[in-house]
Amino acid sequence: MSAAVHAESRVKAKEAARAGWQYELYDLLRRNNFTQFAYVPDAGHTVLINESLADAEVESIALTTEEEGVAMMAGAELGGARGVLLMQSSGAGNCVNLLSLIAGGRFPFLTLLSMRGDFGEGNPWQMPMGRAVEPVLEAMSVRCLRVDRPEDVVPVVSAAITMAFQGGEAVAVLLTQKLIGAKAF
């Protein structure tokens, strides 16, 4: 095998390993100038977290609680940057009081939630917040968009970006368990 063919096959293997909606979502965020990724570690966001950690042009910030991320997103806006808060749906309950900062300050806000207590959930401790996440967020003036299918991720998040950063809305995209799968724990 020639060096050129070997190099080409390495590129194709790297591209194949980087396939899937999670990578398309990261690329969408980067094309839209997101440079701050705040997260509480969560398996549902593994690809986004790992891609942001490997990207020298973004700040990837691990949080101790989700509400810190709400404040960080307001700070990103004040500093002229775009940020996204990555969290599990159970973390939305930790943000309720601080979401008043987003509403009162009229900050654009985008958060991506990996759902628990949703389709196929077997952990009874996840059920209450799974039922409450949408009404709680909407009561705090955060619009919720659900995604159930891989082919809908990029169009729905694109719409959410427009709603947040052109329309001035607070938007949560709920990545449902139909999309990410139900966890066994």
Coordinates of N, CA and C in Angstrom, one line a residue:
M1 N 0.9 -1.2 0.0 CA 0.0 0.0 0.0 C 0.9 1.2 0.0
S2 N 0.6 2.2 -0.9 CA 1.4 3.4 -1.0 C 1.1 4.3 0.2
A3 N 2.0 5.2 0.5 CA 1.8 6.2 1.6 C 0.5 7.0 1.4
A4 N 0.3 7.4 0.1 CA -0.9 8.2 -0.2 C -2.2 7.4 0.1
V5 N -2.2 6.2 -0.3 CA -3.4 5.3 -0.1 C -3.6 5.1 1.4
H6 N -2.5 4.8 2.1 CA -2.5 4.6 3.5 C -3.1 5.9 4.3
A7 N -2.6 7.0 3.9 CA -3.1 8.3 4.5 C -4.5 8.5 4.2
E8 N -5.0 8.2 3.0 CA -6.4 8.4 2.6 C -7.2 7.4 3.4
S9 N -6.8 6.2 3.6 CA -7.6 5.3 4.4 C -7.7 5.7 5.9
R10 N -6.6 6.3 6.4 CA -6.6 6.8 7.8 C -7.6 7.9 7.9
V11 N -7.7 8.8 6.9 CA -8.6 9.9 6.9 C -10.1 9.4 6.9
K12 N -10.3 8.4 6.0 CA -11.7 7.8 5.9 C -12.0 7.1 7.2
A13 N -11.1 6.4 7.8 CA -11.4 5.8 9.1 C -11.7 6.8 10.2
K14 N -11.0 7.9 10.2 CA -11.2 8.9 11.2 C -12.6 9.6 10.9
E15 N -12.9 9.8 9.7 CA -14.2 10.4 9.4 C -15.4 9.4 9.7
A16 N -15.2 8.1 9.5 CA -16.2 7.1 9.8 C -16.3 7.0 11.4
A17 N -15.2 7.1 12.1 CA -15.3 7.1 13.6 C -16.0 8.3 14.1
R18 N -16.0 9.4 13.3 CA -16.6 10.7 13.8 C -18.0 10.9 13.2
A19 N -18.7 9.8 12.8 CA -20.0 9.9 12.2 C -21.1 9.8 13.3
G20 N -22.3 10.4 13.0 CA -23.4 10.3 13.9 C -23.9 11.7 14.3
W21 N -25.2 11.7 14.8 CA -25.8 13.0 15.1 C -25.1 13.8 16.1
Q22 N -24.4 13.1 17.1 CA -23.7 13.9 18.1 C -22.6 14.7 17.5
Y23 N -21.9 14.2 16.5 CA -20.8 14.9 15.9 C -21.4 16.0 15.0
E24 N -22.5 15.7 14.3 CA -23.1 16.7 13.5 C -23.6 17.9 14.4
L25 N -24.1 17.6 15.6 CA -24.5 18.6 16.5 C -23.3 19.5 17.0
Y26 N -22.2 18.8 17.3 CA -21.1 19.6 17.7 C -20.6 20.5 16.6
D27 N -20.6 20.0 15.4 CA -20.2 20.8 14.2 C -21.1 22.0 14.0
L28 N -22.4 21.7 14.2 CA -23.4 22.8 14.0 C -23.2 23.9 15.0
L29 N -22.9 23.5 16.3 CA -22.6 24.5 17.3 C -21.4 25.3 17.0
R30 N -20.3 24.7 16.5 CA -19.1 25.4 16.2 C -19.3 26.3 15.0
R31 N -20.1 25.8 14.0 CA -20.3 26.7 12.8 C -21.1 27.9 13.2
N32 N -21.8 27.9 14.3 CA -22.6 29.0 14.8 C -21.9 29.7 15.9
N33 N -20.6 29.6 15.9 CA -19.7 30.4 16.8 C -19.9 30.1 18.3
F34 N -20.3 28.9 18.7 CA -20.3 28.6 20.1 C -18.9 28.3 20.5
T35 N -18.4 29.0 21.5 CA -17.1 28.9 22.0 C -17.0 28.5 23.5
Q36 N -18.2 28.5 24.2 CA -18.2 28.1 25.6 C -19.2 26.9 25.8
F37 N -18.7 25.9 26.3 CA -19.5 24.7 26.6 C -19.4 24.4 28.1
A38 N -20.5 24.6 28.8 CA -20.6 24.4 30.2 C -21.4 23.1 30.5
Y39 N -20.9 22.2 31.4 CA -21.6 21.0 31.5 C -21.4 20.4 32.9
V40 N -22.4 19.6 33.3 CA -22.2 18.7 34.4 C -22.0 17.3 33.7
P41 N -21.0 16.6 34.1 CA -20.7 15.3 33.4 C -22.0 14.4 33.3
D42 N -22.2 13.9 32.0 CA -23.4 13.1 31.8 C -23.1 12.3 30.5
A43 N -23.5 11.0 30.6 CA -23.2 10.1 29.5 C -23.9 10.5 28.2
G44 N -25.1 11.1 28.4 CA -25.9 11.6 27.2 C -25.2 12.7 26.4
H45 N -24.2 13.4 27.0 CA -23.5 14.4 26.3 C -22.0 14.1 26.1
T46 N -21.6 12.8 26.2 CA -20.2 12.4 26.1 C -19.5 13.0 24.9
V47 N -20.2 12.8 23.8 CA -19.5 13.3 22.5 C -19.3 14.8 22.5
L48 N -20.3 15.5 22.9 CA -20.2 17.0 22.9 C -19.1 17.4 23.9
I49 N -19.1 16.8 25.1 CA -18.1 17.1 26.1 C -16.7 16.8 25.6
N50 N -16.5 15.6 25.1 CA -15.2 15.2 24.6 C -14.7 16.1 23.4
E51 N -15.6 16.4 22.5 CA -15.3 17.2 21.4 C -14.9 18.6 21.8
S52 N -15.6 19.1 22.8 CA -15.3 20.5 23.3 C -13.9 20.5 24.0
L53 N -13.7 19.4 24.8 CA -12.4 19.3 25.5 C -11.2 19.2 24.5
A54 N -11.4 18.6 23.4 CA -10.4 18.4 22.4 C -10.2 19.6 21.5
D55 N -11.1 20.5 21.5 CA -11.1 21.7 20.6 C -10.4 22.8 21.3
A56 N -9.2 23.2 20.8 CA -8.4 24.2 21.4 C -9.0 25.6 21.3
E57 N -10.0 25.8 20.4 CA -10.6 27.1 20.2 C -11.9 27.4 21.1
V58 N -12.2 26.4 22.0 CA -13.4 26.6 22.9 C -13.0 26.5 24.3
E59 N -13.8 27.0 25.2 CA -13.7 26.8 26.6 C -14.7 25.8 27.0
S60 N -14.2 24.7 27.6 CA -15.1 23.6 28.0 C -15.0 23.6 29.6
I61 N -16.1 23.9 30.2 CA -16.1 24.1 31.6 C -17.0 23.1 32.4
A62 N -16.3 22.3 33.2 CA -17.1 21.3 34.1 C -17.7 22.1 35.3
L63 N -18.9 21.9 35.5 CA -19.6 22.6 36.6 C -19.8 21.7 37.8
T64 N -20.0 22.3 39.0 CA -20.3 21.5 40.1 C -21.9 21.4 40.3
T65 N -22.6 22.3 39.7 CA -24.0 22.2 39.7 C -24.5 23.0 38.4
E66 N -25.7 22.6 38.0 CA -26.2 23.1 36.7 C -26.5 24.6 36.8
E67 N -26.9 25.1 37.9 CA -27.2 26.5 38.0 C -26.0 27.4 37.8
E68 N -24.8 26.9 38.0 CA -23.6 27.7 37.7 C -23.6 28.0 36.2
G69 N -24.0 27.0 35.4 CA -24.0 27.1 34.0 C -25.0 28.2 33.5
V70 N -26.1 28.4 34.2 CA -27.0 29.5 33.8 C -26.3 30.8 33.9
A71 N -25.6 31.0 35.0 CA -24.9 32.3 35.2 C -23.7 32.4 34.2
M72 N -23.1 31.3 33.9 CA -22.0 31.3 32.9 C -22.5 31.7 31.5
M73 N -23.7 31.2 31.1 CA -24.2 31.6 29.8 C -24.6 33.1 29.8
A74 N -25.1 33.6 30.9 CA -25.3 35.1 30.9 C -24.0 35.8 30.8
G75 N -23.0 35.3 31.4 CA -21.6 36.0 31.4 C -21.0 35.9 30.0
A76 N -21.3 34.7 29.3 CA -20.8 34.6 27.9 C -21.4 35.7 27.0
E77 N -22.7 35.9 27.2 CA -23.4 36.9 26.4 C -22.8 38.3 26.7
L78 N -22.6 38.6 27.9 CA -22.1 39.9 28.3 C -20.7 40.1 27.7
G79 N -19.9 39.0 27.6 CA -18.6 39.0 27.1 C -18.5 38.9 25.6
G80 N -19.6 38.8 24.9 CA -19.6 38.8 23.5 C -19.4 37.4 22.9
A81 N -19.6 36.3 23.7 CA -19.4 35.0 23.2 C -20.7 34.2 23.3
R82 N -20.7 33.1 22.6 CA -21.9 32.2 22.6 C -21.6 31.0 23.4
G83 N -22.5 30.6 24.2 CA -22.3 29.4 25.0 C -23.5 28.5 25.0
V84 N -23.3 27.3 25.4 CA -24.4 26.3 25.5 C -24.2 25.5 26.8
L85 N -25.3 25.3 27.5 CA -25.3 24.6 28.8 C -25.8 23.2 28.5
L86 N -24.9 22.2 28.8 CA -25.3 20.8 28.7 C -25.6 20.2 30.0
M87 N -26.8 19.6 30.1 CA -27.1 19.0 31.4 C -28.1 17.9 31.2
Q88 N -28.3 17.0 32.2 CA -29.3 16.0 32.2 C -30.6 16.7 32.7
S89 N -31.7 16.1 32.3 CA -33.0 16.7 32.7 C -33.2 16.9 34.2
S90 N -32.6 15.9 35.0 CA -32.7 16.0 36.4 C -32.1 17.3 37.0
G91 N -31.1 17.8 36.2 CA -30.4 19.0 36.6 C -31.2 20.3 36.4
A92 N -32.3 20.2 35.6 CA -33.1 21.4 35.4 C -33.7 21.9 36.7
G93 N -34.0 21.0 37.6 CA -34.6 21.4 38.9 C -33.6 22.2 39.7
N94 N -32.3 22.0 39.5 CA -31.3 22.8 40.2 C -31.2 24.3 39.7
C95 N -31.8 24.5 38.5 CA -31.6 25.8 37.8 C -32.8 26.8 38.0
V96 N -33.9 26.3 38.6 CA -35.1 27.0 38.5 C -35.0 28.5 39.0
N97 N -34.4 28.7 40.2 CA -34.4 30.0 40.7 C -33.5 30.9 39.8
L98 N -32.3 30.4 39.4 CA -31.4 31.2 38.6 C -31.9 31.5 37.2
L99 N -32.9 30.7 36.7 CA -33.4 31.0 35.4 C -34.1 32.4 35.4
S100 N -34.4 32.9 36.5 CA -35.0 34.3 36.6 C -34.0 35.3 36.1
L101 N -32.7 35.0 36.3 CA -31.6 35.9 35.7 C -31.7 36.0 34.2
I102 N -32.0 34.9 33.6 CA -32.1 34.8 32.1 C -33.3 35.7 31.7
A103 N -34.5 35.4 32.4 CA -35.7 36.2 32.0 C -35.6 37.7 32.3
G104 N -35.1 38.0 33.5 CA -35.0 39.4 33.9 C -34.0 40.1 33.1
G105 N -32.9 39.5 32.8 CA -31.8 40.2 32.0 C -32.0 40.1 30.5
R106 N -33.0 39.3 30.1 CA -33.4 39.1 28.7 C -32.1 38.6 27.9
F107 N -31.5 37.6 28.5 CA -30.3 37.0 27.9 C -30.8 35.9 26.9
P108 N -30.2 35.8 25.8 CA -30.4 34.6 24.9 C -29.8 33.4 25.7
F109 N -30.5 32.3 25.6 CA -30.0 31.1 26.4 C -30.4 29.9 25.6
L110 N -29.4 29.0 25.5 CA -29.6 27.7 24.9 C -29.0 26.6 25.8
T111 N -29.9 25.7 26.1 CA -29.4 24.5 26.9 C -29.9 23.2 26.2
L112 N -29.0 22.2 26.2 CA -29.4 20.9 25.7 C -29.5 19.9 26.8
L113 N -30.6 19.3 26.9 CA -30.9 18.4 28.1 C -31.0 17.0 27.6
S114 N -30.2 16.1 28.1 CA -30.4 14.7 27.9 C -31.5 14.2 28.9
M115 N -32.5 13.6 28.4 CA -33.7 13.3 29.2 C -33.5 12.0 30.0
R116 N -34.0 12.0 31.2 CA -34.3 10.8 32.0 C -35.8 10.9 32.4
G117 N -36.3 9.8 32.9 CA -37.7 9.7 33.3 C -38.6 9.9 32.1
D118 N -38.2 9.3 31.0 CA -38.8 9.5 29.7 C -39.1 8.1 29.2
F119 N -39.2 8.0 27.9 CA -39.5 6.8 27.2 C -38.6 5.6 27.6
G120 N -39.2 4.6 28.1 CA -38.4 3.4 28.5 C -37.6 3.5 29.8
E121 N -37.8 4.5 30.6 CA -37.1 4.7 31.8 C -37.5 3.6 32.8
G122 N -36.6 3.0 33.5 CA -36.8 2.0 34.5 C -36.5 2.4 35.9
N123 N -35.8 3.6 36.1 CA -35.4 4.0 37.4 C -36.5 4.9 37.9
P124 N -37.2 4.5 39.0 CA -38.4 5.3 39.5 C -37.9 6.7 40.0
W125 N -36.7 6.8 40.4 CA -36.2 8.1 41.0 C -36.1 9.2 39.9
Q126 N -36.1 8.7 38.6 CA -36.0 9.7 37.5 C -37.3 10.2 37.0
M127 N -38.4 9.5 37.4 CA -39.7 9.7 36.8 C -40.3 11.1 37.2
P128 N -40.2 11.6 38.4 CA -40.8 12.9 38.7 C -40.3 14.0 37.9
M129 N -39.0 14.1 37.9 CA -38.4 15.2 37.1 C -38.6 15.1 35.6
G130 N -38.6 13.8 35.2 CA -38.9 13.5 33.8 C -40.3 14.1 33.4
R131 N -41.2 14.0 34.3 CA -42.6 14.6 34.0 C -42.6 16.1 34.2
A132 N -41.8 16.6 35.1 CA -41.8 18.0 35.5 C -41.0 18.9 34.6
V133 N -40.0 18.4 33.9 CA -39.0 19.3 33.3 C -39.6 20.3 32.3
E134 N -40.5 19.8 31.5 CA -41.1 20.8 30.5 C -41.9 21.9 31.2
P135 N -42.9 21.5 32.1 CA -43.7 22.5 32.7 C -42.9 23.4 33.6
V136 N -41.9 22.9 34.2 CA -41.0 23.8 35.1 C -40.3 24.8 34.3
L137 N -39.6 24.3 33.2 CA -38.9 25.2 32.3 C -39.8 26.2 31.7
E138 N -40.9 25.8 31.2 CA -41.8 26.7 30.6 C -42.4 27.8 31.6
A139 N -42.6 27.4 32.8 CA -43.0 28.3 33.8 C -41.9 29.4 34.1
M140 N -40.7 29.0 33.8 CA -39.6 30.0 33.9 C -39.2 30.7 32.6
S141 N -40.2 30.6 31.6 CA -40.0 31.3 30.3 C -39.0 30.7 29.4
V142 N -38.7 29.4 29.6 CA -37.8 28.7 28.7 C -38.7 27.8 27.8
R143 N -38.5 28.1 26.5 CA -39.3 27.3 25.5 C -38.6 25.9 25.3
C144 N -39.4 24.9 25.2 CA -38.9 23.5 25.1 C -39.2 23.0 23.7
L145 N -38.1 22.4 23.1 CA -38.2 21.7 21.8 C -37.7 20.3 22.1
R146 N -38.6 19.3 21.7 CA -38.2 17.9 21.9 C -37.6 17.3 20.6
V147 N -36.6 16.4 20.7 CA -36.1 15.7 19.6 C -36.1 14.2 19.9
D148 N -36.8 13.5 19.0 CA -36.9 12.0 19.2 C -36.1 11.2 18.2
R149 N -35.8 11.9 17.0 CA -35.1 11.1 16.0 C -33.8 11.8 15.6
P150 N -32.8 10.9 15.2 CA -31.5 11.5 14.9 C -31.5 12.5 13.7
E151 N -32.4 12.3 12.7 CA -32.4 13.2 11.6 C -33.1 14.6 12.0
D152 N -33.7 14.7 13.2 CA -34.3 15.9 13.6 C -33.3 16.8 14.5
V153 N -32.2 16.2 14.9 CA -31.3 16.9 15.8 C -30.8 18.2 15.3
V154 N -30.2 18.2 14.1 CA -29.6 19.4 13.5 C -30.7 20.4 13.2
P155 N -31.8 20.1 12.5 CA -32.8 21.1 12.3 C -33.4 21.7 13.5
V156 N -33.7 20.9 14.5 CA -34.3 21.4 15.8 C -33.3 22.3 16.5
V157 N -32.1 21.9 16.6 CA -31.1 22.8 17.3 C -30.8 24.0 16.5
S158 N -30.8 23.9 15.2 CA -30.7 25.1 14.3 C -31.8 26.1 14.6
A159 N -33.0 25.6 14.7 CA -34.1 26.5 15.1 C -34.0 27.1 16.4
A160 N -33.5 26.3 17.4 CA -33.3 26.8 18.7 C -32.2 27.9 18.8
I161 N -31.2 27.7 18.0 CA -30.1 28.7 18.0 C -30.7 30.0 17.4
T162 N -31.5 29.9 16.4 CA -32.1 31.2 15.8 C -33.1 31.8 16.9
M163 N -33.9 31.0 17.5 CA -34.8 31.5 18.5 C -34.1 32.2 19.6
A164 N -33.0 31.6 20.1 CA -32.3 32.1 21.2 C -31.5 33.4 20.8
F165 N -30.7 33.3 19.8 CA -29.7 34.3 19.5 C -30.1 35.4 18.5
Q166 N -31.2 35.2 17.8 CA -31.8 36.2 17.0 C -33.2 36.7 17.6
G167 N -33.9 35.7 18.2 CA -35.2 36.0 18.8 C -35.1 36.4 20.2
G168 N -34.0 36.2 20.8 CA -33.8 36.6 22.2 C -34.5 35.8 23.2
E169 N -34.8 34.5 22.9 CA -35.5 33.6 23.7 C -34.6 32.7 24.5
A170 N -35.1 32.2 25.6 CA -34.4 31.1 26.3 C -35.0 29.8 25.8
V171 N -34.2 28.9 25.3 CA -34.7 27.7 24.7 C -33.9 26.5 25.2
A172 N -34.7 25.4 25.5 CA -34.1 24.1 25.9 C -34.5 23.1 24.9
V173 N -33.5 22.4 24.4 CA -33.7 21.3 23.5 C -33.6 20.0 24.3
L174 N -34.7 19.2 24.3 CA -34.8 18.0 25.1 C -34.4 16.8 24.2
L175 N -33.3 16.2 24.4 CA -32.9 15.1 23.7 C -33.5 13.8 24.4
T176 N -34.6 13.3 23.8 CA -35.4 12.3 24.5 C -34.7 11.0 24.6
Q177 N -35.3 10.1 25.4 CA -34.7 8.8 25.5 C -35.1 7.9 24.3
K178 N -36.0 8.4 23.4 CA -36.2 7.7 22.1 C -35.0 7.9 21.3
L179 N -34.4 9.1 21.4 CA -33.2 9.5 20.7 C -31.9 8.8 21.3
I180 N -31.7 9.1 22.5 CA -30.4 8.7 23.2 C -30.5 7.3 23.8
G181 N -31.7 6.7 23.9 CA -31.8 5.4 24.6 C -32.0 5.5 26.1
A182 N -32.7 4.6 26.6 CA -32.9 4.6 28.1 C -31.7 3.9 28.7
K183 N -31.3 4.5 29.9 CA -30.2 3.9 30.6 C -30.7 2.7 31.4
A184 N -29.8 1.8 31.7 CA -30.1 0.6 32.5 C -30.1 0.9 34.0
F185 N -29.7 2.1 34.4 CA -29.6 2.3 35.9 C -30.5 3.5 36.3

